[in-house]
Structure formats: C-alpha cells, structure tokens
CSV table of C-alpha atoms and ligand atoms in Angstrom, one decimal:
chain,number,residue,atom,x,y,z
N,1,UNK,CA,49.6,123.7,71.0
N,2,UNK,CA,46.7,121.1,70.6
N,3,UNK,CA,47.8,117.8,68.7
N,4,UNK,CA,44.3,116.3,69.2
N,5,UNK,CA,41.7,116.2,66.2
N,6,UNK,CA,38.8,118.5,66.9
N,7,UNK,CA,35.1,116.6,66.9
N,8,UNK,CA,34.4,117.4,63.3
N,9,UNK,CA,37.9,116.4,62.0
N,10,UNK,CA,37.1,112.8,63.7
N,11,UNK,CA,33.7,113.1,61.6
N,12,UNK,CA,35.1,113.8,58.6
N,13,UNK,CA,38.3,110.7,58.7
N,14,UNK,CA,35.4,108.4,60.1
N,15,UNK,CA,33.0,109.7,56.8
N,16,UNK,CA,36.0,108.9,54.4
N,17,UNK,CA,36.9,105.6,55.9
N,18,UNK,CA,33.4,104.6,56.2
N,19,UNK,CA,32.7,104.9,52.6
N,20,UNK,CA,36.5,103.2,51.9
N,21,UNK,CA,36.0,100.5,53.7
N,22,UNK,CA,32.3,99.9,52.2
N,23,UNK,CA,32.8,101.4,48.5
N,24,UNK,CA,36.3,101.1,47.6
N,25,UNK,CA,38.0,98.2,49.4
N,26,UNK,CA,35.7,95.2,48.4
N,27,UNK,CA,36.4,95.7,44.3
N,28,UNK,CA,39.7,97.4,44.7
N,29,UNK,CA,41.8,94.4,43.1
N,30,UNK,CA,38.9,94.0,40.5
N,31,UNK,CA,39.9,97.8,39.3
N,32,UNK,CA,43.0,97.3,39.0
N,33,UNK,CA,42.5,94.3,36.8
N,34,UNK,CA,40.4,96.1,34.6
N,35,UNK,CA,43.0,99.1,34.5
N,36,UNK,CA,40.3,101.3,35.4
N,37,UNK,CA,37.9,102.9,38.2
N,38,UNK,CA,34.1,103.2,37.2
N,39,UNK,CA,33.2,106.3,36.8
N,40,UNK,CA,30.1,106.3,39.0
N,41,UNK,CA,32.6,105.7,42.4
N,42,UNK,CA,33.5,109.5,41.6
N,43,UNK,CA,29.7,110.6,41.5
N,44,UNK,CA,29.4,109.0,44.8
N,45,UNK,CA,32.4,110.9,46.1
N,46,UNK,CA,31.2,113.7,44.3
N,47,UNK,CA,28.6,113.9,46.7
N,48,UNK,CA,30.1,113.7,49.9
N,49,UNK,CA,31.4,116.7,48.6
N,50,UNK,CA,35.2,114.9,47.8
N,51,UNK,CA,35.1,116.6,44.6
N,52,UNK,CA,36.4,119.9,45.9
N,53,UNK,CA,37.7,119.4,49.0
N,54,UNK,CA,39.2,122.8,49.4
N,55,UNK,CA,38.0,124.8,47.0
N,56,UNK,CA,36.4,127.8,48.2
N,57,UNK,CA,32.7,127.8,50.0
N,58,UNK,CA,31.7,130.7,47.8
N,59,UNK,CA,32.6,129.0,44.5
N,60,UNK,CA,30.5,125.5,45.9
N,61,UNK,CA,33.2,123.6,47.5
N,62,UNK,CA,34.0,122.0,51.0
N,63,UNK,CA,35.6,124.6,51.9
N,64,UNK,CA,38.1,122.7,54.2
N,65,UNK,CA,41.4,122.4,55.3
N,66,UNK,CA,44.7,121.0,54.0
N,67,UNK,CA,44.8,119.2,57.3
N,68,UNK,CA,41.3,118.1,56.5
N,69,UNK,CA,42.5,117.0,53.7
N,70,UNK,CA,45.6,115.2,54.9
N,71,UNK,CA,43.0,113.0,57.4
N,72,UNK,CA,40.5,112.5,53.8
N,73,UNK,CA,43.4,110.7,52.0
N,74,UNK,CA,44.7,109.0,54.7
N,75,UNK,CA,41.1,107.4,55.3
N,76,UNK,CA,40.4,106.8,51.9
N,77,UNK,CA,43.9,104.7,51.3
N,78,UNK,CA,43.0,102.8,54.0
N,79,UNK,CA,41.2,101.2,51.2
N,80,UNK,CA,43.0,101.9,48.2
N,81,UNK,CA,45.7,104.3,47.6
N,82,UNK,CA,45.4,104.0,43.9
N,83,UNK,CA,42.1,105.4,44.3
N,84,UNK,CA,42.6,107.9,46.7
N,85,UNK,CA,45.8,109.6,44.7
N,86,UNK,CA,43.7,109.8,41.8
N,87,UNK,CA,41.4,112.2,44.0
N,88,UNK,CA,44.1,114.2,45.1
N,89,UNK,CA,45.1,115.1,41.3
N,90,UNK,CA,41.3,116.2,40.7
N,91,UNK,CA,41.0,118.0,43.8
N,92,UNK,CA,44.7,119.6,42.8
N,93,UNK,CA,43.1,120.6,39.7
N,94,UNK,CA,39.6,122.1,40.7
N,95,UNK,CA,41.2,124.2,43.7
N,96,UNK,CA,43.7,125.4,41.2
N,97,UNK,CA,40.5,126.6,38.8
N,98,UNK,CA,38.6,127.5,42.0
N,99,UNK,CA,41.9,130.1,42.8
N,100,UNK,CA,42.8,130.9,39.3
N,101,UNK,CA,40.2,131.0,37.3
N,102,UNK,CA,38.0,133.4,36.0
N,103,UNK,CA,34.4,133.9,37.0
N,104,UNK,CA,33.7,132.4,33.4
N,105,UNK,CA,36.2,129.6,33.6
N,106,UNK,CA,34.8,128.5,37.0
N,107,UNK,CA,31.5,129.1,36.3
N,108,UNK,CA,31.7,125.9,33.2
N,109,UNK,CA,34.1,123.8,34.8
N,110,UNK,CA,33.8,123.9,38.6
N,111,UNK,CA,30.1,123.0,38.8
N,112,UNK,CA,30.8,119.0,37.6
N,113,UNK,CA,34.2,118.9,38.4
N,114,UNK,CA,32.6,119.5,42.3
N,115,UNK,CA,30.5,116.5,41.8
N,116,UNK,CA,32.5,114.7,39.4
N,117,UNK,CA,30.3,114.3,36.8
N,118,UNK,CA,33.5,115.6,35.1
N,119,UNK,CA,37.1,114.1,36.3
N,120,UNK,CA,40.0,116.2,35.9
N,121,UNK,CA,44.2,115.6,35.3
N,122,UNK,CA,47.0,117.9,36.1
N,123,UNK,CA,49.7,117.7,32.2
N,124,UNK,CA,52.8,119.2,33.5
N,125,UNK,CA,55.5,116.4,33.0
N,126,UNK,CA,56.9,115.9,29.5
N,127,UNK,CA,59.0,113.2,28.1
N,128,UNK,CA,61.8,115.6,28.0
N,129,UNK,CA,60.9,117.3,31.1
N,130,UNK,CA,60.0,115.8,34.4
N,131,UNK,CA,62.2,117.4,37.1
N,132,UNK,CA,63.2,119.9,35.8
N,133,UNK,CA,59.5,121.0,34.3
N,134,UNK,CA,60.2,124.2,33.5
N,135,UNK,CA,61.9,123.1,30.3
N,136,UNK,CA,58.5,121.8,29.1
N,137,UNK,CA,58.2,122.3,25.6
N,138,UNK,CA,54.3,121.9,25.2
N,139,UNK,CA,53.6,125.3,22.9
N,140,UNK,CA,50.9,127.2,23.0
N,141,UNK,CA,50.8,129.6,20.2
N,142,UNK,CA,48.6,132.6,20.3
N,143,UNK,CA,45.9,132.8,17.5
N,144,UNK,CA,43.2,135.2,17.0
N,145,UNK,CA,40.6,133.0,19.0
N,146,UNK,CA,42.8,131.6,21.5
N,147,UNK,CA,45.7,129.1,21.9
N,148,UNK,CA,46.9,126.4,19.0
N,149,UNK,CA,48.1,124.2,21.2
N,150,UNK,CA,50.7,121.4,19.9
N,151,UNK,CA,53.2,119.1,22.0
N,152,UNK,CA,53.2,115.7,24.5
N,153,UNK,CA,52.7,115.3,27.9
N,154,UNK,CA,53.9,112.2,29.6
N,155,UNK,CA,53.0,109.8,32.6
N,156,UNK,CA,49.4,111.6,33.0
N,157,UNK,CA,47.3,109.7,35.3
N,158,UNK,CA,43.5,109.7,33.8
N,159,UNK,CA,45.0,110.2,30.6
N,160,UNK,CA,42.1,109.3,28.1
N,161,UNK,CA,40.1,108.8,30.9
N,162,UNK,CA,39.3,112.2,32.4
N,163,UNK,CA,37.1,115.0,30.9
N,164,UNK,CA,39.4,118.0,31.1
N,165,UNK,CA,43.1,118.6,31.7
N,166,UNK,CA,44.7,121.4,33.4
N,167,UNK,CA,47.6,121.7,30.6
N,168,UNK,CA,51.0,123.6,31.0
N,169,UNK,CA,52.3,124.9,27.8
N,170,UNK,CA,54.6,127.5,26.6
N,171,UNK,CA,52.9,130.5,25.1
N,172,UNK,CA,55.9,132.8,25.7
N,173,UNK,CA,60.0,132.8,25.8
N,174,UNK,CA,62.6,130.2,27.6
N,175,UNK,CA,62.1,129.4,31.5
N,176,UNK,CA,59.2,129.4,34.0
N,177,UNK,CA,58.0,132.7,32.9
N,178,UNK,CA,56.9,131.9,29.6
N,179,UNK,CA,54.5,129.2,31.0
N,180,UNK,CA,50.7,129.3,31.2
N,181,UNK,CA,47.8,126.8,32.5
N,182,UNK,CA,45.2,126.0,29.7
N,183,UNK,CA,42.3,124.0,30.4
N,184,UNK,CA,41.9,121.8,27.1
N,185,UNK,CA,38.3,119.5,27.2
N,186,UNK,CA,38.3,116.4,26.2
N,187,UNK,CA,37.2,115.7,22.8
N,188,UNK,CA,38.8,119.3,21.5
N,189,UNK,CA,40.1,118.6,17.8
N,190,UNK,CA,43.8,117.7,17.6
N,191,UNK,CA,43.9,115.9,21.1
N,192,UNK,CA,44.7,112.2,21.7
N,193,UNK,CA,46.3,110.1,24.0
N,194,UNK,CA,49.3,107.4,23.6
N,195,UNK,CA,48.8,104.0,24.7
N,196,UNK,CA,47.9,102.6,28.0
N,197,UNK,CA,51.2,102.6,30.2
N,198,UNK,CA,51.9,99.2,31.8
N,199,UNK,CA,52.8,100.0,35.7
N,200,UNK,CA,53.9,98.5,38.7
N,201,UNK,CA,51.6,100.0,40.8
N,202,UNK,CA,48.5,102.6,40.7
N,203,UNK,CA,47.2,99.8,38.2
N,204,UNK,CA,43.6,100.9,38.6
N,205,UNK,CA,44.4,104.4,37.6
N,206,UNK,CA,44.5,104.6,33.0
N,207,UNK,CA,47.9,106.4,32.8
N,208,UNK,CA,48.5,107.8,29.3
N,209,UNK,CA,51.0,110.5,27.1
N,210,UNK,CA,48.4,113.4,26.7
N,211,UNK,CA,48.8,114.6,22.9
N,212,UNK,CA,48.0,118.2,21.0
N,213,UNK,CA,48.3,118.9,17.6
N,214,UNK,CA,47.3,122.1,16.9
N,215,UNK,CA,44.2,122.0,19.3
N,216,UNK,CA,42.7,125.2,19.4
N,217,UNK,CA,41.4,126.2,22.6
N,218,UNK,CA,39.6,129.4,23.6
N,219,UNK,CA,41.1,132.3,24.9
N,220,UNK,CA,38.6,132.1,27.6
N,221,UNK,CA,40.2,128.6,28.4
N,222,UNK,CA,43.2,130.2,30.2
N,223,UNK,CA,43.7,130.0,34.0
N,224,UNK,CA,44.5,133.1,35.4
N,225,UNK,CA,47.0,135.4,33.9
N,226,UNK,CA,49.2,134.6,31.1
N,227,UNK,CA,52.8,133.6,32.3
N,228,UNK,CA,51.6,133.0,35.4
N,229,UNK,CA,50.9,129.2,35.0
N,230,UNK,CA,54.1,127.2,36.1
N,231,UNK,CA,53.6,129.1,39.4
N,232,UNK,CA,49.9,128.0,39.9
N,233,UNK,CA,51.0,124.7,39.2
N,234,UNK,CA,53.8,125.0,41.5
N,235,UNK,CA,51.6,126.1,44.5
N,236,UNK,CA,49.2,123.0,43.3
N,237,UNK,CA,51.7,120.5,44.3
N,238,UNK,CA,52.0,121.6,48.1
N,239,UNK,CA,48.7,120.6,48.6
N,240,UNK,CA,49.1,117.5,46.6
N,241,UNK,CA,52.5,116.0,48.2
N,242,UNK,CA,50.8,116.6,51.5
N,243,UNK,CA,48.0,114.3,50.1
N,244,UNK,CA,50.3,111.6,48.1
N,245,UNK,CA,52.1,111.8,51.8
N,246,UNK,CA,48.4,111.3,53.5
N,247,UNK,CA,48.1,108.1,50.9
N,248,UNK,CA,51.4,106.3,51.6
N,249,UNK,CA,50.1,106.9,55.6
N,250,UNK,CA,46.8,105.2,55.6
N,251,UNK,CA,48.0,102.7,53.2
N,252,UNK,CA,51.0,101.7,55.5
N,253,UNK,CA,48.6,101.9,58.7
N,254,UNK,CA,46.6,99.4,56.8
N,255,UNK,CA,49.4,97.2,56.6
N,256,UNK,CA,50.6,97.3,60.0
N,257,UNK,CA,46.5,96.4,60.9
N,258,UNK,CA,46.5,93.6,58.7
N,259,UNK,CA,50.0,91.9,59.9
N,260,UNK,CA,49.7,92.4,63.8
N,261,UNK,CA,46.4,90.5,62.9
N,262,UNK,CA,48.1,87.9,60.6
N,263,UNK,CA,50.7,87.8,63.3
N,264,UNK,CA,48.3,86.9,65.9
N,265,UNK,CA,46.9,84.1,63.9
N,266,UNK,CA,50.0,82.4,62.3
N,267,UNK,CA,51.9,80.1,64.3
N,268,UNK,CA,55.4,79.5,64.2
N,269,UNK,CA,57.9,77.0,66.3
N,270,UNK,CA,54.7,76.4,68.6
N,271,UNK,CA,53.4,79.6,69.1
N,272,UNK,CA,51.8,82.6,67.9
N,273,UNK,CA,54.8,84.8,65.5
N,274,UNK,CA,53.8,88.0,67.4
N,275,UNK,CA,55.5,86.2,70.4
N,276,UNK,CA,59.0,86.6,69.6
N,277,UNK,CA,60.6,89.7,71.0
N,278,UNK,CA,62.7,90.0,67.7
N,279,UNK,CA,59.4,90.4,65.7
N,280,UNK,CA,57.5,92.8,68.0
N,281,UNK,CA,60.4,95.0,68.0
N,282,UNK,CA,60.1,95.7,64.3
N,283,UNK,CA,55.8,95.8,65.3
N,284,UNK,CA,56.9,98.8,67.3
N,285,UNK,CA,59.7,100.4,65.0
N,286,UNK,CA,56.7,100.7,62.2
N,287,UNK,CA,54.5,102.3,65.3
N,288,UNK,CA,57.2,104.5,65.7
N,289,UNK,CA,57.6,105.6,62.4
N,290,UNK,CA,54.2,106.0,61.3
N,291,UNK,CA,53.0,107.9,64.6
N,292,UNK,CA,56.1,110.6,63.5
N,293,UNK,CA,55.2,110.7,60.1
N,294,UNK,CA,51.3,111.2,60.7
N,295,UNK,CA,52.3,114.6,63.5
N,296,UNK,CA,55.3,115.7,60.5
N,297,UNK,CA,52.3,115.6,58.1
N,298,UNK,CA,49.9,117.1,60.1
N,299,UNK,CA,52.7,120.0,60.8
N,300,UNK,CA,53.4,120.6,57.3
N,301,UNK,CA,49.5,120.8,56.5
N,302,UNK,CA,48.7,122.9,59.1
N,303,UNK,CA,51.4,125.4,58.1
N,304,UNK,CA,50.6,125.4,54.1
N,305,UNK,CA,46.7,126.4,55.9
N,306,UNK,CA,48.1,129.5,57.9
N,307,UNK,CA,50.0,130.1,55.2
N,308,UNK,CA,53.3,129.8,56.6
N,309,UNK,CA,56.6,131.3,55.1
N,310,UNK,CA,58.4,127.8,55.3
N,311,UNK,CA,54.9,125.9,54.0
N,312,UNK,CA,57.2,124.8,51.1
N,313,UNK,CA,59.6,123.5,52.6
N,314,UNK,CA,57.9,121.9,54.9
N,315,UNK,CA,55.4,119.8,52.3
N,316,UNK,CA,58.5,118.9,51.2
N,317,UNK,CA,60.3,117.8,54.2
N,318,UNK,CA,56.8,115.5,55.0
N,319,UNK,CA,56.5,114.6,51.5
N,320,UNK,CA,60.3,113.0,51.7
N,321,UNK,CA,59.9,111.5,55.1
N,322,UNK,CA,56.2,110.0,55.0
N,323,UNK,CA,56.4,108.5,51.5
N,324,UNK,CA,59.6,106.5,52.2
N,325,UNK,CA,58.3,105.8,56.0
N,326,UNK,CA,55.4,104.2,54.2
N,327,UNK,CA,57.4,102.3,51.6
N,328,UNK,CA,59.5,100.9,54.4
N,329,UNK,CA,57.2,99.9,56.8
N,330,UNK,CA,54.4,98.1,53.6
N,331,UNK,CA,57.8,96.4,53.2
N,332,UNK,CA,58.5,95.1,56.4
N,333,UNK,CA,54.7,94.0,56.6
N,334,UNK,CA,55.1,92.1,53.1
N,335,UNK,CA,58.3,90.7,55.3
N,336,UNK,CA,55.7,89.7,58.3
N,337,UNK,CA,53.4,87.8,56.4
N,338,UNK,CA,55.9,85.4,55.0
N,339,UNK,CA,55.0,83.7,51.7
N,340,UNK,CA,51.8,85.1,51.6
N,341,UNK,CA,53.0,88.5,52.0
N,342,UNK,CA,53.4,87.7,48.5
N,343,UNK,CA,50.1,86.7,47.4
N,344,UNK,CA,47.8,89.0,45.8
N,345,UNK,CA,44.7,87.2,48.3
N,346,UNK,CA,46.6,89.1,51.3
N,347,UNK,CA,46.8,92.5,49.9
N,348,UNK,CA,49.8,93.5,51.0
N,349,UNK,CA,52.1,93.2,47.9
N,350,UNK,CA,49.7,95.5,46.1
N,351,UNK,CA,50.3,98.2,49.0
N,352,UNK,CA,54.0,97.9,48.4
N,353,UNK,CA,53.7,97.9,44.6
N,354,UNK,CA,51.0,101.2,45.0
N,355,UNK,CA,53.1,103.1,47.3
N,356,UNK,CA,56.7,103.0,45.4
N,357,UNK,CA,55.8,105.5,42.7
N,358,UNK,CA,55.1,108.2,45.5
N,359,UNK,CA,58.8,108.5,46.2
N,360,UNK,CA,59.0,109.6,42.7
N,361,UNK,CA,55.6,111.9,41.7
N,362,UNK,CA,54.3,115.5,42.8
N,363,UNK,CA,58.5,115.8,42.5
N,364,UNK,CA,60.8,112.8,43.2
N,365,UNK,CA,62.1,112.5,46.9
N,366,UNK,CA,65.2,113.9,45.3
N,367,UNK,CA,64.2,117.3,44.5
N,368,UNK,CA,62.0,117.3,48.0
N,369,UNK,CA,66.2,117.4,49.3
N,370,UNK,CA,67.0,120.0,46.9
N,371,UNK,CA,63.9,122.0,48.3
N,372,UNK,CA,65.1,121.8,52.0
N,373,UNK,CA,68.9,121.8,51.2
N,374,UNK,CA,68.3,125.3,49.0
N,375,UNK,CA,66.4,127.2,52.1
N,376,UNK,CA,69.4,126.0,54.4
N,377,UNK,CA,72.1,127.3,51.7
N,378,UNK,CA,70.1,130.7,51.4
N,379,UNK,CA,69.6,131.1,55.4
O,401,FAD,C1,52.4,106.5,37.7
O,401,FAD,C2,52.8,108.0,37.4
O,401,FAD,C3,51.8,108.9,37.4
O,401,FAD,C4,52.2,110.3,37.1
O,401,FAD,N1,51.2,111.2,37.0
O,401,FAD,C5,51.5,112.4,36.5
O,401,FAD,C6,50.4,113.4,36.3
O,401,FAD,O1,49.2,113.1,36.4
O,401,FAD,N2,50.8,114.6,35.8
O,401,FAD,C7,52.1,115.0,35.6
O,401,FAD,O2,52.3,116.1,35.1
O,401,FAD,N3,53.1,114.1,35.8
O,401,FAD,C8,52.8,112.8,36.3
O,401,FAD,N4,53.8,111.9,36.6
O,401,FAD,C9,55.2,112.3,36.3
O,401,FAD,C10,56.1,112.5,37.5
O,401,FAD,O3,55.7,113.7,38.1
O,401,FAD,C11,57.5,112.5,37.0
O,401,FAD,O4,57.8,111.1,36.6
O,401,FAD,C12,58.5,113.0,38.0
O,401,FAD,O5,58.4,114.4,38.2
O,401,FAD,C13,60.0,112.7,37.6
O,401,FAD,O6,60.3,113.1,36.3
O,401,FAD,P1,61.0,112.1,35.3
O,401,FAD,O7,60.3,110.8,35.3
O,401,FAD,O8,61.2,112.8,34.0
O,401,FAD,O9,62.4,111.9,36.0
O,401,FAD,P2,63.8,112.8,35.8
O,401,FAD,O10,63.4,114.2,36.1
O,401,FAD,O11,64.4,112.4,34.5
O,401,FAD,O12,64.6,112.2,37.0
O,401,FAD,C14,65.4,111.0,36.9
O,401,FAD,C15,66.2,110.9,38.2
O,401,FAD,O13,67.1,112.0,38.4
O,401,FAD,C16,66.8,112.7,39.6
O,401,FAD,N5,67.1,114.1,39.5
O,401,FAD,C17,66.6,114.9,38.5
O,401,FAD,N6,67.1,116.2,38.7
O,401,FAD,C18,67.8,116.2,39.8
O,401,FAD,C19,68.5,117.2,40.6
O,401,FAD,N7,68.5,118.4,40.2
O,401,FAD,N8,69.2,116.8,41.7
O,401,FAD,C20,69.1,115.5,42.1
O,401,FAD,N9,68.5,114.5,41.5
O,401,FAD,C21,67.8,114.8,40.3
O,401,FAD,C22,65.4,112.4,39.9
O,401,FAD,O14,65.1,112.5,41.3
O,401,FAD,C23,65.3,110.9,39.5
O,401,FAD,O15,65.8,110.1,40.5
O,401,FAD,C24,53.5,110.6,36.9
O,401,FAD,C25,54.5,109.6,37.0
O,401,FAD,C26,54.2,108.3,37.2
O,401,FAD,C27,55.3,107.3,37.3
C-alpha cells in the first residue's frame, strides 16, 4: 500500500493549481457577477488537455485516472469550485461519448468537446424527477429519421450556455429500461431553455430548464444502445461525485489557508486569535477532517479505476462524507474570520455559499445513505 502521490500526479495537481491560481482566482467574483464564465477560460483548459480528462488516449483524450482526476478538481477549486464543477459535468459528458458512442458520434463531437471549443451539459433531472430519475418523463419518440424529442429538464447547469447536451429521455416503456442518451446540439429546432435560475451559490455557472418540443434529432445522435441510457448515465455519476467530492476538498483547504493566515494577522484581547487553545483546537479538528476526507476520496477513486466490485458504493460513501466535511469546515472558517467572514472582499462566504449545493447534486447525500445502507441490507 503506497498513500504517497507518484512524481507525475504531483505534476499534474501543481499544473491545475498553477493555472487556478493565475487564470481562475483573480476574476472569479467578477464571473459570478456576470452569471457567467467566458468561454475562452475553457479553450485554455481545453488545451491543457482538461477537456477529456479521462477519456480514452485512442479516441484523443488524457487518458488519466479518476484519481488523477480527483487531484485536477481539487486544484482547480482551490480557485473556484463554481468553475471547477462545471468541468467535471463536461468531462462527465465527453467520457460518457468517448465509452458509449459510436465511431460516428465520437468522431463529430469528441474532437471540440476535447478542446472545448464546444462545452457540454449532462439533462437527466426533471421537474418531476430528481431522485428518483428514473421516472423521467422526457419522450423520445421514434420517427423514421430519428428521435422527436419533447419534454423539460430541470436545474441544468450550462443550460443555454453549452453547445450540446447529453439528454435522457424515454424512447421505450415505464422504469430505467425504457431510457436512452441522445445527444441534442444546440440550436436543433424545437429546443429552448427557461429562464436564468437565481442560486445561492455556483453563481458563475448559467443554470437553466432545458426544453424540447418535438426536436428531431438523428438516429445517429444516440449514445450507445437503445435502452441502455439511464445506466450510462448512472456509471457517469461515479466519476462525477468523486469530482464534486474533489471540489468541496480544495475549496475547504482553501479556507482553512486563508483563516490560519487571517488568524495569524487579527488580534484579539492583545494577542494574535490563533493563540487561544480553544481556537486552534477547532484549526486542528478541520486538519483532521480534511486529511480523512482527501485518503476516503482518494480510496474511492482509486477503486472506481481498478474497477472494483464496491466502486459504487464507495463514490458514494466519499461523496457523503467529503461534501459535508467541506461544508462544515468553510463554515467554521466563515466562523474564524469574524465579521469579515461575511464579506464578499474575504472570499470565504462565497466558498460556503458554492459548496452547499454539493450535498444535494450528482444524488443528494440522502440517496448516497440509501446506496451504502442497500449493499449492507443485501450482504
Ligand atoms: C445548482 C444545481 C445544478 C444542477 N445541475 C444539474 C445538471 O447539470 N444536470 C442534471 O441532470 N441535474 C442537475 N441538478 C439537479 C440535481 O441533481 C437534483 O436537484 C437532485 O438530484 C435532487 O433532486 P430534486 O431536486 O428533485 O429533489 P427530490 O428528489 O425531490 O428530493 C427532495 C428531498 O427528498 C430526499 N429524498 C428523495 N428520495 C429519497 C429517498 N428515497 N430516501 C430518502 N430521502 C429521499 C432528497 O434527498 C431531498 O432531501 C442540479 C441541481 C442544482 C441545485
């Protein structure tokens, strides 16, 4: 067993943190008063080759790990996890076209979505369906070209923003069975989007209802086999709570920097608030937890590589335990700062505000339980 990062992992966390810190970080808050991210950052990541991560060598991606992965995200919300989740959902996307898709299929989306010249979003959740996403309702009903596809999606992040979407929609009967993947392009006749969805957090990201009235989409637009879609989708989402975990870690870490640094500086009752024993206690609670969450991560991402039989549950288990580490510990550094915890200028209140809705996407920290708690009842 070797917990240390190998010489080329270190390069690749030092890579993404570089380009954070230099490319992301300075105009973060500006992006997220605009409600958007400029499209040329994700050229730039394109080609650091950030665009697909792991998707295969052979079809022009990185080719690398989920752990690789895992240390990508964390870097990259060192700066921003608004920006960094948004990369996970196109990566989620283009490995999902890169193992799915036909030779055709790959061969006219993979090319930009690699470099993001084109920006992809994953439409699963529906208004009536968000847990429980097998219920989805989104039809897609077989015509002599292809699919008509009519129906709403809900919550999707890069909603009128991106330039395809990986869409889950019925095309056969009741249950996950009767679902398939369709990627719909943007500008496709019958598409368009609700309004712009006022968050809490992930502010910089444009979320947006995704809507289809009778779009017609070619045949040669499905992903894989027929039927088969809710269980590519399902297998996406591994991959992408281990990265929403990866986000809530390096945006937490960055907290914990920025407050034992505040800490040092601020004085309190004559000396320096990192002084009192009460206060360095909680320091090294968050040490704690963050340290256990980055090796549970790690675990889980290194078992969904070697394709373990428990990968599942153990994306889960991570997904459950880092997200809600994260939350608490941005929330004890909001706590550390004082007042200016508060402030926008000190950059902590948007970490808390970013990392609360991770508790709830890729499946709410709920079902992550009801993952775990059903292999326990089966064994
Ligand atoms: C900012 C944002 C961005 C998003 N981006 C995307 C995206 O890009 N693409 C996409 O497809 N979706 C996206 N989502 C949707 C997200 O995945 C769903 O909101 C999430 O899956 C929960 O579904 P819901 O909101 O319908 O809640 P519900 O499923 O209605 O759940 C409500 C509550 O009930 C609990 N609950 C439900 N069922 C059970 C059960 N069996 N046992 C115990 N508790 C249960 C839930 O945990 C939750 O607390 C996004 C959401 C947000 C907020």
């Amino acid at each position: 067993m070797d917990f240390a990062l190998s010489e080329e992992q270190t390069a690749i966390f030092d890579m993404a943190y570089g380009f954070g810190q230099e490319h992301i970080a300075p105009y973060a808050r500006d992006w997220e008063a605009q409600g958007s991210i400029p499209k040329e950052l994700w050229r730039e990541i394109g080609a650091l080759g950030l665009g697909g991560i792991y998707v295969s060598e052979d079809n022009g991606g990185s080719g690398l790990t989920r752990l690789d992965a895992t240390l990508i995200f964390e870097a990259l919300s060192m700066a921003c996890p608004s920006v960094a989740s948004f990369l996970s959902i196109h990566n989620m996307c283009a490995r999902m076209i890169d193992a799915y898709g036909s030779d055709d299929l790959r061969a006219r989306y993979l090319p930009k979505a690699l470099t993001m010249e084109t920006v992809l979003s994953y439409c699963l959740t529906e208004p009536g369906a968000g847990s429980d996403a097998a219920a989805l309702k989104t039809r897609a009903e077989k015509t002599g070209e292809g699919y008509s596809l009519t129906g709403t999606k809900a919550f999707i992040s890069g909603g009128g923003y991106s330039d395809a979407y990986v869409v889950m929609a019925r095309s056969g009967g009741e249950g996950p069975r009767g679902v398939s993947a369709i990627v719909v392009e943007d500008g496709m006749p019958g598409l368009s989007f609700g309004g712009l969805e006022d968050k809490m957090g992930w502010r910089s990201q444009p979320t947006r209802q995704v809507q289809f009235d009778a779009v017609a989409v070619p045949a040669a637009n499905l992903l894989g086999e027929e039927g088969k879609g809710f269980n590519y989708a399902m297998a996406g989402l591994d991959g992408g709570r281990l990265n929403i975990s990866a986000c809530s870690l390096g945006a937490a870490q960055a907290a914990l920097d920025a407050t034992l640094a505040y800490m040092a500086e601020r004085e309190a009752f004559g000396q320096s608030i990192d002084r009192f024993q009460a206060l360095q206690f909680r320091l090294a609670d968050m040490e704690i937890e963050l340290q256990a969450a980055r090796t549970f991560l790690r675990q889980a991402a290194w078992k969904l590589d070697r394709g373990a039989p428990d990968a599942t549950k153990f994306c889960a288990m991570a997904k459950k335990f880092v997200t809600e580490a994260g939350s608490r510990v941005a929330d004890q550094c909001l706590q550390l700062h004082g007042g200016y915890g508060y402030l926008a200028d000190y950059g902590i209140e948007k970490i808390v505000r970013d990392l609360r809705v991770h508790q709830i996407l890729e499946g709410t920290n709920e079902i992550m339980r009801l993952i775990v708690a059903r292999s326990l009842v089966a064994r």
